[in-house]
Amino acid sequence: MMQRSSALAAAGGALLILLALPAVRQAMEASMWRHMIVQAPLWIAAGALVAGATPGRARRALAPWNVSGISGLAIATVTLALLMVPRTLDLALVVPEIEAAKLAALFATGAALRLSWRHASTALQFFFLGNVLSMMAIAGMLYMNSPLRLCNAYLLDDQERLGDWLTTAAAVFGVAWLVWITLLLMQRENAYYATVSETAEREKAAAPSARSAGGLKSSVAANHDLPHAKAF
């Protein structure tokens, strides 16, 4: 398990180095839809992969601050909401400090999701995805239907293409998660009923043995009392 985590962390580090190359960044940020649909998820994936190798001591130190994954998912929600603002994309292209902050925030979002998702309940996961996917869908419809360019650095057709990608991605992720959680709940329900059935079978099998043991005890007691009855 440790070897697998280390290998994934190494892959995340390699991906991080690749994404940080100026030529790669410029190629992704040359298009609005690649800027948000390709670059952002890849930086989040790199953060998630690297966070998989977080030592147990560091995880235990973070645990009191991230009970049930609430803090991590809240940070991820706020970060993703800010990065969907058109002004953020514009400033990231012209201000190096904001570009660095954007990339660091995406990396931290991936790490937060990796360290929080498994600790979150199904209801909390649903709440998080409901917020993020609804934001994606609303932003996508805004980009598609706006007659004006919302980002000065990109053309209107590129903006509309991003809107299509965002709404489609929100729908696909929503359906995929619902299918996954339905299968998971069905699996848990089947396991529960299997356990109940197995317990009932064990109790049913143990019942005749208990009755036989009870009859044997009664017979022994009767034989023990019989000589006293004859003496009387």
Coordinates of N, CA, C and O in Angstrom, one line a residue, residues 17-153:
I17 N 5.4 19.1 -12.2 CA 6.5 19.7 -12.9 C 6.2 20.0 -14.3 O 6.5 21.1 -14.9
L18 N 5.5 19.0 -15.0 CA 5.1 19.2 -16.4 C 4.1 20.4 -16.5 O 4.3 21.2 -17.4
L19 N 3.1 20.5 -15.6 CA 2.1 21.6 -15.7 C 2.8 22.9 -15.4 O 2.2 24.0 -15.9
A20 N 3.8 23.0 -14.6 CA 4.5 24.2 -14.3 C 5.4 24.8 -15.4 O 5.8 26.0 -15.3
L21 N 5.7 24.0 -16.4 CA 6.5 24.5 -17.5 C 5.8 25.6 -18.2 O 4.6 25.6 -18.5
P22 N 6.5 26.7 -18.5 CA 5.9 27.9 -19.1 C 5.2 27.6 -20.4 O 4.1 28.1 -20.7
A23 N 5.8 26.7 -21.2 CA 5.2 26.4 -22.5 C 3.9 25.7 -22.3 O 2.9 25.9 -23.1
V24 N 3.8 24.8 -21.4 CA 2.6 24.0 -21.1 C 1.5 25.0 -20.6 O 0.3 24.9 -21.0
R25 N 1.9 25.8 -19.7 CA 0.9 26.8 -19.1 C 0.4 27.7 -20.2 O -0.8 28.0 -20.3
Q26 N 1.2 28.2 -21.0 CA 0.8 29.1 -22.1 C -0.1 28.4 -23.1 O -1.1 29.0 -23.5
A27 N 0.2 27.1 -23.4 CA -0.7 26.4 -24.3 C -2.1 26.2 -23.7 O -3.1 26.3 -24.4
M28 N -2.1 25.9 -22.4 CA -3.4 25.7 -21.8 C -4.2 27.0 -21.6 O -5.4 27.0 -21.7
E29 N -3.5 28.0 -21.3 CA -4.2 29.3 -21.0 C -4.5 30.1 -22.3 O -5.1 31.2 -22.2
A30 N -4.1 29.6 -23.4 CA -4.3 30.3 -24.7 C -5.8 30.2 -25.1 O -6.3 31.0 -25.8
S31 N -6.5 29.2 -24.5 CA -7.9 29.0 -24.8 C -8.7 29.0 -23.5 O -8.2 28.5 -22.5
M32 N -9.8 29.6 -23.5 CA -10.6 29.8 -22.2 C -11.1 28.4 -21.7 O -11.0 28.2 -20.5
W33 N -11.5 27.5 -22.6 CA -12.0 26.3 -22.2 C -10.9 25.3 -21.7 O -11.1 24.6 -20.7
R34 N -9.7 25.4 -22.3 CA -8.6 24.6 -21.8 C -8.1 25.2 -20.5 O -7.7 24.4 -19.6
H35 N -8.2 26.5 -20.3 CA -7.8 27.1 -19.1 C -8.6 26.6 -17.9 O -8.0 26.2 -16.8
M36 N -9.9 26.4 -18.0 CA -10.7 25.9 -16.9 C -11.0 24.4 -16.9 O -11.0 23.8 -15.9
I37 N -11.2 23.8 -18.1 CA -11.6 22.4 -18.2 C -10.4 21.5 -18.2 O -10.5 20.3 -17.8
V38 N -9.2 21.9 -18.7 CA -8.1 21.1 -18.7 C -7.0 21.4 -17.6 O -6.6 20.5 -16.8
Q39 N -6.6 22.7 -17.6 CA -5.6 23.0 -16.6 C -6.0 22.8 -15.2 O -5.3 22.2 -14.4
A40 N -7.2 23.4 -14.8 CA -7.6 23.3 -13.4 C -7.8 21.9 -12.9 O -7.2 21.5 -11.9
P41 N -8.5 21.0 -13.7 CA -8.6 19.6 -13.2 C -7.2 18.9 -13.0 O -7.0 18.1 -12.1
L42 N -6.3 19.2 -14.0 CA -5.0 18.5 -13.9 C -4.2 19.0 -12.7 O -3.5 18.2 -12.0
W43 N -4.2 20.3 -12.3 CA -3.6 20.7 -11.1 C -4.2 20.1 -9.9 O -3.6 19.8 -8.9
I44 N -5.6 20.0 -9.9 CA -6.3 19.4 -8.8 C -5.9 17.9 -8.6 O -5.6 17.4 -7.5
A45 N -5.7 17.2 -9.8 CA -5.3 15.8 -9.8 C -3.9 15.7 -9.2 O -3.6 14.7 -8.4
A46 N -3.0 16.6 -9.6 CA -1.6 16.6 -9.1 C -1.6 16.7 -7.6 O -0.9 16.0 -6.9
G47 N -2.4 17.6 -7.1 CA -2.5 17.8 -5.6 C -3.0 16.6 -4.9 O -2.5 16.2 -3.8
A48 N -4.0 15.9 -5.5 CA -4.6 14.7 -4.9 C -3.6 13.6 -4.9 O -3.5 12.9 -3.9
L49 N -2.8 13.4 -6.0 CA -1.9 12.4 -6.0 C -0.7 12.6 -5.0 O -0.3 11.6 -4.3
V50 N -0.2 13.8 -4.9 CA 0.9 14.0 -4.0 C 0.4 13.9 -2.5 O 1.1 13.4 -1.7
A51 N -0.9 14.3 -2.2 CA -1.4 14.2 -0.9 C -1.6 12.8 -0.4 O -1.7 12.5 0.8
G52 N -1.7 11.9 -1.4 CA -1.8 10.5 -1.0 C -0.7 9.9 -0.2 O -0.8 8.9 0.5
A53 N 0.5 10.6 -0.4 CA 1.7 10.1 0.4 C 1.9 10.9 1.7 O 3.0 10.8 2.3
T54 N 0.9 11.6 2.1 CA 1.0 12.3 3.4 C 1.3 11.4 4.6 O 0.5 10.4 4.7
P55 N 2.3 11.6 5.4 CA 2.6 10.7 6.5 C 1.4 10.6 7.5 O 0.6 11.5 7.6
G56 N 1.4 9.4 8.1 CA 0.3 9.2 9.1 C 0.3 10.2 10.2 O -0.7 10.7 10.7
R57 N 1.5 10.7 10.7 CA 1.6 11.7 11.7 C 1.0 13.0 11.3 O 0.3 13.6 12.1
A58 N 1.3 13.4 10.0 CA 0.7 14.6 9.5 C -0.9 14.5 9.4 O -1.6 15.4 9.7
R59 N -1.3 13.3 9.0 CA -2.8 13.1 8.9 C -3.4 13.2 10.3 O -4.5 13.8 10.4
R60 N -2.8 12.6 11.3 CA -3.3 12.7 12.6 C -3.3 14.1 13.2 O -4.2 14.5 13.9
A61 N -2.3 14.9 12.8 CA -2.2 16.3 13.2 C -3.3 17.1 12.6 O -3.9 18.1 13.2
L62 N -3.7 16.8 11.4 CA -4.7 17.6 10.7 C -6.1 17.1 11.1 O -7.1 17.9 10.9
A63 N -6.2 15.9 11.6 CA -7.6 15.3 11.9 C -8.5 16.2 12.7 O -9.6 16.4 12.4
P64 N -7.9 16.8 13.8 CA -8.8 17.7 14.7 C -9.4 18.9 13.9 O -10.4 19.5 14.3
W65 N -8.7 19.3 12.9 CA -9.1 20.5 12.1 C -9.9 20.2 10.9 O -10.4 21.0 10.2
N66 N -10.1 18.9 10.7 CA -10.8 18.4 9.5 C -11.8 17.3 9.9 O -11.8 16.2 9.2
V67 N -12.6 17.5 10.9 CA -13.5 16.4 11.4 C -14.5 16.2 10.3 O -15.2 17.1 9.8
S68 N -14.7 14.9 9.9 CA -15.6 14.4 8.9 C -15.3 15.1 7.5 O -16.2 15.1 6.7
G69 N -14.1 15.6 7.4 CA -13.8 16.2 6.1 C -14.5 17.5 5.8 O -14.4 18.0 4.7
I70 N -15.1 18.1 6.8 CA -15.8 19.4 6.6 C -14.9 20.5 6.2 O -15.2 21.2 5.2
S71 N -13.8 20.7 6.9 CA -12.9 21.9 6.6 C -12.4 21.7 5.2 O -12.3 22.7 4.4
G72 N -11.9 20.5 4.8 CA -11.3 20.3 3.5 C -12.3 20.6 2.4 O -12.0 21.2 1.4
L73 N -13.5 20.1 2.5 CA -14.5 20.3 1.5 C -15.0 21.7 1.4 O -15.3 22.2 0.3
A74 N -15.0 22.4 2.5 CA -15.4 23.8 2.5 C -14.3 24.6 1.8 O -14.6 25.5 1.0
I75 N -13.0 24.3 2.1 CA -11.9 25.1 1.4 C -12.0 24.8 -0.1 O -11.9 25.7 -0.9
A76 N -12.3 23.6 -0.5 CA -12.4 23.2 -1.9 C -13.5 24.0 -2.6 O -13.4 24.5 -3.7
T77 N -14.7 24.0 -1.9 CA -15.8 24.7 -2.5 C -15.6 26.2 -2.7 O -15.9 26.7 -3.8
V78 N -15.0 26.9 -1.7 CA -14.7 28.3 -1.8 C -13.7 28.6 -2.9 O -13.8 29.5 -3.8
T79 N -12.6 27.7 -3.0 CA -11.6 27.9 -4.0 C -12.2 27.7 -5.4 O -11.9 28.6 -6.3
L80 N -12.9 26.7 -5.6 CA -13.5 26.5 -7.0 C -14.5 27.6 -7.3 O -14.6 27.9 -8.5
A81 N -15.2 28.1 -6.4 CA -16.2 29.2 -6.7 C -15.4 30.4 -7.1 O -15.8 31.1 -8.1
L82 N -14.3 30.7 -6.5 CA -13.5 31.9 -6.8 C -12.9 31.7 -8.2 O -12.8 32.7 -9.0
L83 N -12.4 30.5 -8.5 CA -11.8 30.3 -9.8 C -12.7 30.3 -11.0 O -12.3 30.3 -12.1
M84 N -14.0 30.2 -10.7 CA -15.0 30.3 -11.8 C -15.4 31.7 -12.1 O -16.1 32.0 -13.1
V85 N -14.9 32.7 -11.4 CA -15.2 34.1 -11.6 C -14.4 34.5 -12.8 O -13.2 34.3 -12.9
P86 N -15.0 35.1 -13.9 CA -14.3 35.5 -15.1 C -13.1 36.4 -14.8 O -12.0 36.3 -15.4
R87 N -13.3 37.3 -13.8 CA -12.2 38.3 -13.5 C -10.9 37.6 -13.0 O -9.8 38.0 -13.3
T88 N -11.1 36.4 -12.4 CA -10.0 35.7 -11.9 C -9.1 35.2 -13.1 O -7.9 35.2 -13.0
L89 N -9.8 34.7 -14.1 CA -9.1 34.2 -15.3 C -8.3 35.3 -15.9 O -7.2 35.1 -16.4
D90 N -8.9 36.5 -16.1 CA -8.3 37.6 -16.7 C -7.0 38.1 -15.9 O -6.0 38.2 -16.5
L91 N -7.2 38.2 -14.6 CA -6.0 38.6 -13.8 C -4.9 37.6 -13.8 O -3.7 38.0 -13.7
A92 N -5.3 36.3 -13.8 CA -4.2 35.3 -13.8 C -3.3 35.4 -15.0 O -2.2 34.9 -15.0
L93 N -3.9 35.9 -16.1 CA -3.1 36.0 -17.3 C -2.1 37.2 -17.4 O -1.1 37.1 -18.1
V94 N -2.4 38.2 -16.5 CA -1.6 39.4 -16.6 C -0.8 39.7 -15.3 O 0.1 40.5 -15.3
V95 N -1.2 39.1 -14.2 CA -0.5 39.3 -13.0 C 0.1 38.0 -12.5 O -0.6 37.1 -12.1
P96 N 1.5 37.9 -12.5 CA 2.1 36.6 -12.1 C 1.8 36.2 -10.7 O 1.7 35.0 -10.5
E97 N 1.7 37.1 -9.8 CA 1.3 36.7 -8.4 C 0.0 36.0 -8.3 O -0.2 35.0 -7.6
I98 N -1.0 36.5 -9.1 CA -2.3 35.9 -9.1 C -2.3 34.6 -9.8 O -3.0 33.6 -9.4
E99 N -1.5 34.5 -10.8 CA -1.3 33.2 -11.5 C -0.7 32.1 -10.6 O -1.2 31.0 -10.5
A100 N 0.3 32.5 -9.8 CA 0.9 31.6 -8.9 C -0.1 31.2 -7.8 O -0.2 30.0 -7.4
A101 N -0.9 32.2 -7.3 CA -1.9 31.9 -6.2 C -2.9 31.0 -6.8 O -3.4 30.1 -6.0
K102 N -3.3 31.2 -8.0 CA -4.4 30.3 -8.6 C -3.9 28.9 -8.7 O -4.6 28.0 -8.3
L103 N -2.7 28.7 -9.2 CA -2.1 27.3 -9.3 C -1.9 26.7 -7.9 O -2.2 25.5 -7.8
A104 N -1.5 27.4 -7.0 CA -1.3 26.9 -5.6 C -2.6 26.5 -5.0 O -2.8 25.5 -4.3
A105 N -3.7 27.4 -5.3 CA -5.0 27.1 -4.7 C -5.6 25.8 -5.4 O -6.2 25.0 -4.7
L106 N -5.3 25.6 -6.6 CA -5.8 24.4 -7.3 C -5.1 23.2 -6.7 O -5.7 22.1 -6.5
F107 N -3.8 23.3 -6.5 CA -3.0 22.1 -6.0 C -3.5 21.8 -4.6 O -3.7 20.7 -4.2
A108 N -3.8 22.9 -3.8 CA -4.3 22.7 -2.4 C -5.7 22.1 -2.4 O -6.0 21.3 -1.5
T109 N -6.5 22.5 -3.4 CA -7.8 21.9 -3.5 C -7.8 20.4 -3.7 O -8.5 19.7 -3.1
G110 N -6.9 20.0 -4.6 CA -6.7 18.5 -4.8 C -6.3 17.8 -3.5 O -6.8 16.7 -3.2
A111 N -5.3 18.4 -2.8 CA -4.9 17.8 -1.6 C -6.0 17.7 -0.5 O -6.2 16.7 0.2
A112 N -6.8 18.8 -0.4 CA -7.9 18.8 0.5 C -8.9 17.8 0.2 O -9.5 17.1 1.1
L113 N -9.2 17.6 -1.1 CA -10.2 16.6 -1.5 C -9.7 15.2 -1.1 O -10.5 14.4 -0.7
R114 N -8.4 15.0 -1.4 CA -7.9 13.6 -1.1 C -7.9 13.3 0.4 O -8.2 12.2 0.7
L115 N -7.6 14.3 1.2 CA -7.6 14.1 2.6 C -8.9 14.1 3.3 O -9.0 13.8 4.5
S116 N -10.0 14.6 2.6 CA -11.3 14.8 3.2 C -12.4 13.9 2.7 O -13.3 13.6 3.4
W117 N -12.3 13.5 1.4 CA -13.4 12.8 0.8 C -13.9 11.5 1.5 O -15.0 11.3 1.8
R118 N -12.9 10.7 1.9 CA -13.3 9.4 2.5 C -13.8 9.6 3.9 O -14.5 8.7 4.4
H119 N -13.4 10.7 4.6 CA -13.9 10.9 5.9 C -15.3 11.5 5.9 O -15.9 11.6 7.0
A120 N -15.7 12.0 4.8 CA -17.0 12.7 4.7 C -18.2 11.7 4.6 O -18.0 10.6 4.0
S121 N -19.3 12.0 5.2 CA -20.5 11.1 5.1 C -21.1 11.3 3.7 O -20.7 12.2 2.9
T122 N -22.0 10.3 3.4 CA -22.6 10.4 2.1 C -23.4 11.7 1.9 O -23.4 12.3 0.9
A123 N -24.1 12.1 3.0 CA -24.8 13.4 3.0 C -23.9 14.6 2.7 O -24.3 15.5 1.9
L124 N -22.8 14.6 3.3 CA -21.8 15.7 3.2 C -21.3 15.7 1.7 O -21.1 16.8 1.1
Q125 N -21.0 14.5 1.2 CA -20.5 14.5 -0.2 C -21.6 15.0 -1.1 O -21.2 15.7 -2.1
F126 N -22.8 14.6 -0.9 CA -23.9 15.1 -1.7 C -24.0 16.6 -1.7 O -24.2 17.3 -2.7
F127 N -23.9 17.1 -0.4 CA -24.0 18.6 -0.3 C -22.9 19.3 -1.0 O -23.1 20.3 -1.7
F128 N -21.6 18.8 -0.9 CA -20.5 19.4 -1.6 C -20.7 19.3 -3.1 O -20.5 20.3 -3.8
L129 N -21.0 18.1 -3.6 CA -21.2 18.0 -5.1 C -22.4 18.8 -5.6 O -22.3 19.4 -6.7
G130 N -23.4 18.9 -4.8 CA -24.6 19.7 -5.2 C -24.2 21.2 -5.4 O -24.6 21.8 -6.3
N131 N -23.4 21.7 -4.5 CA -22.9 23.1 -4.5 C -22.0 23.3 -5.7 O -22.2 24.2 -6.5
V132 N -21.0 22.4 -5.9 CA -20.0 22.6 -6.9 C -20.6 22.4 -8.3 O -20.4 23.3 -9.2
L133 N -21.4 21.4 -8.5 CA -22.0 21.1 -9.8 C -23.0 22.1 -10.2 O -23.1 22.5 -11.3
S134 N -23.8 22.6 -9.2 CA -24.7 23.7 -9.5 C -24.0 25.0 -9.9 O -24.4 25.7 -10.8
M135 N -22.9 25.3 -9.2 CA -22.1 26.4 -9.6 C -21.5 26.3 -11.1 O -21.5 27.2 -11.8
M136 N -21.1 25.1 -11.4 CA -20.6 24.8 -12.7 C -21.7 25.0 -13.8 O -21.5 25.6 -14.8
A137 N -22.9 24.5 -13.5 CA -24.0 24.6 -14.4 C -24.4 26.1 -14.6 O -24.6 26.5 -15.7
I138 N -24.5 26.8 -13.5 CA -24.9 28.2 -13.6 C -23.8 29.0 -14.3 O -24.2 29.9 -15.2
A139 N -22.6 28.8 -14.0 CA -21.5 29.5 -14.7 C -21.5 29.2 -16.2 O -21.3 30.0 -17.1
G140 N -21.7 27.9 -16.5 CA -21.8 27.5 -17.9 C -22.9 28.2 -18.7 O -22.7 28.6 -19.8
M141 N -24.1 28.2 -18.1 CA -25.2 28.9 -18.7 C -25.0 30.4 -18.9 O -25.3 31.0 -19.9
L142 N -24.3 31.0 -17.9 CA -23.9 32.4 -18.0 C -23.0 32.6 -19.2 O -23.1 33.6 -20.0
Y143 N -22.0 31.8 -19.3 CA -21.0 31.9 -20.4 C -21.7 31.7 -21.7 O -21.3 32.3 -22.7
M144 N -22.6 30.7 -21.8 CA -23.2 30.4 -23.1 C -24.2 31.6 -23.5 O -24.3 31.9 -24.7
N145 N -24.9 32.1 -22.6 CA -26.0 33.0 -23.0 C -25.6 34.5 -22.9 O -26.4 35.4 -23.4
S146 N -24.5 34.8 -22.4 CA -24.1 36.2 -22.3 C -23.7 36.8 -23.7 O -22.9 36.2 -24.4
P147 N -24.3 37.9 -24.1 CA -24.0 38.5 -25.4 C -22.7 39.2 -25.4 O -22.2 39.6 -26.5
L148 N -22.1 39.4 -24.2 CA -20.9 40.2 -24.1 C -19.7 39.2 -23.6 O -20.0 38.2 -23.0
R149 N -18.5 39.6 -23.9 CA -17.4 38.9 -23.5 C -17.2 39.1 -22.0 O -17.1 40.3 -21.5
L150 N -17.2 38.1 -21.2 CA -17.0 38.2 -19.7 C -15.5 38.2 -19.4 O -15.1 38.7 -18.3
C151 N -14.7 37.7 -20.2 CA -13.2 37.7 -20.0 C -12.6 38.5 -21.2 O -12.8 38.1 -22.4
N152 N -11.9 39.5 -20.9 CA -11.3 40.4 -21.9 C -10.3 39.7 -22.8 O -10.0 40.0 -23.9
A153 N -9.7 38.6 -22.2 CA -8.6 37.9 -22.9 C -9.0 36.9 -23.9 O -8.2 36.4 -24.7

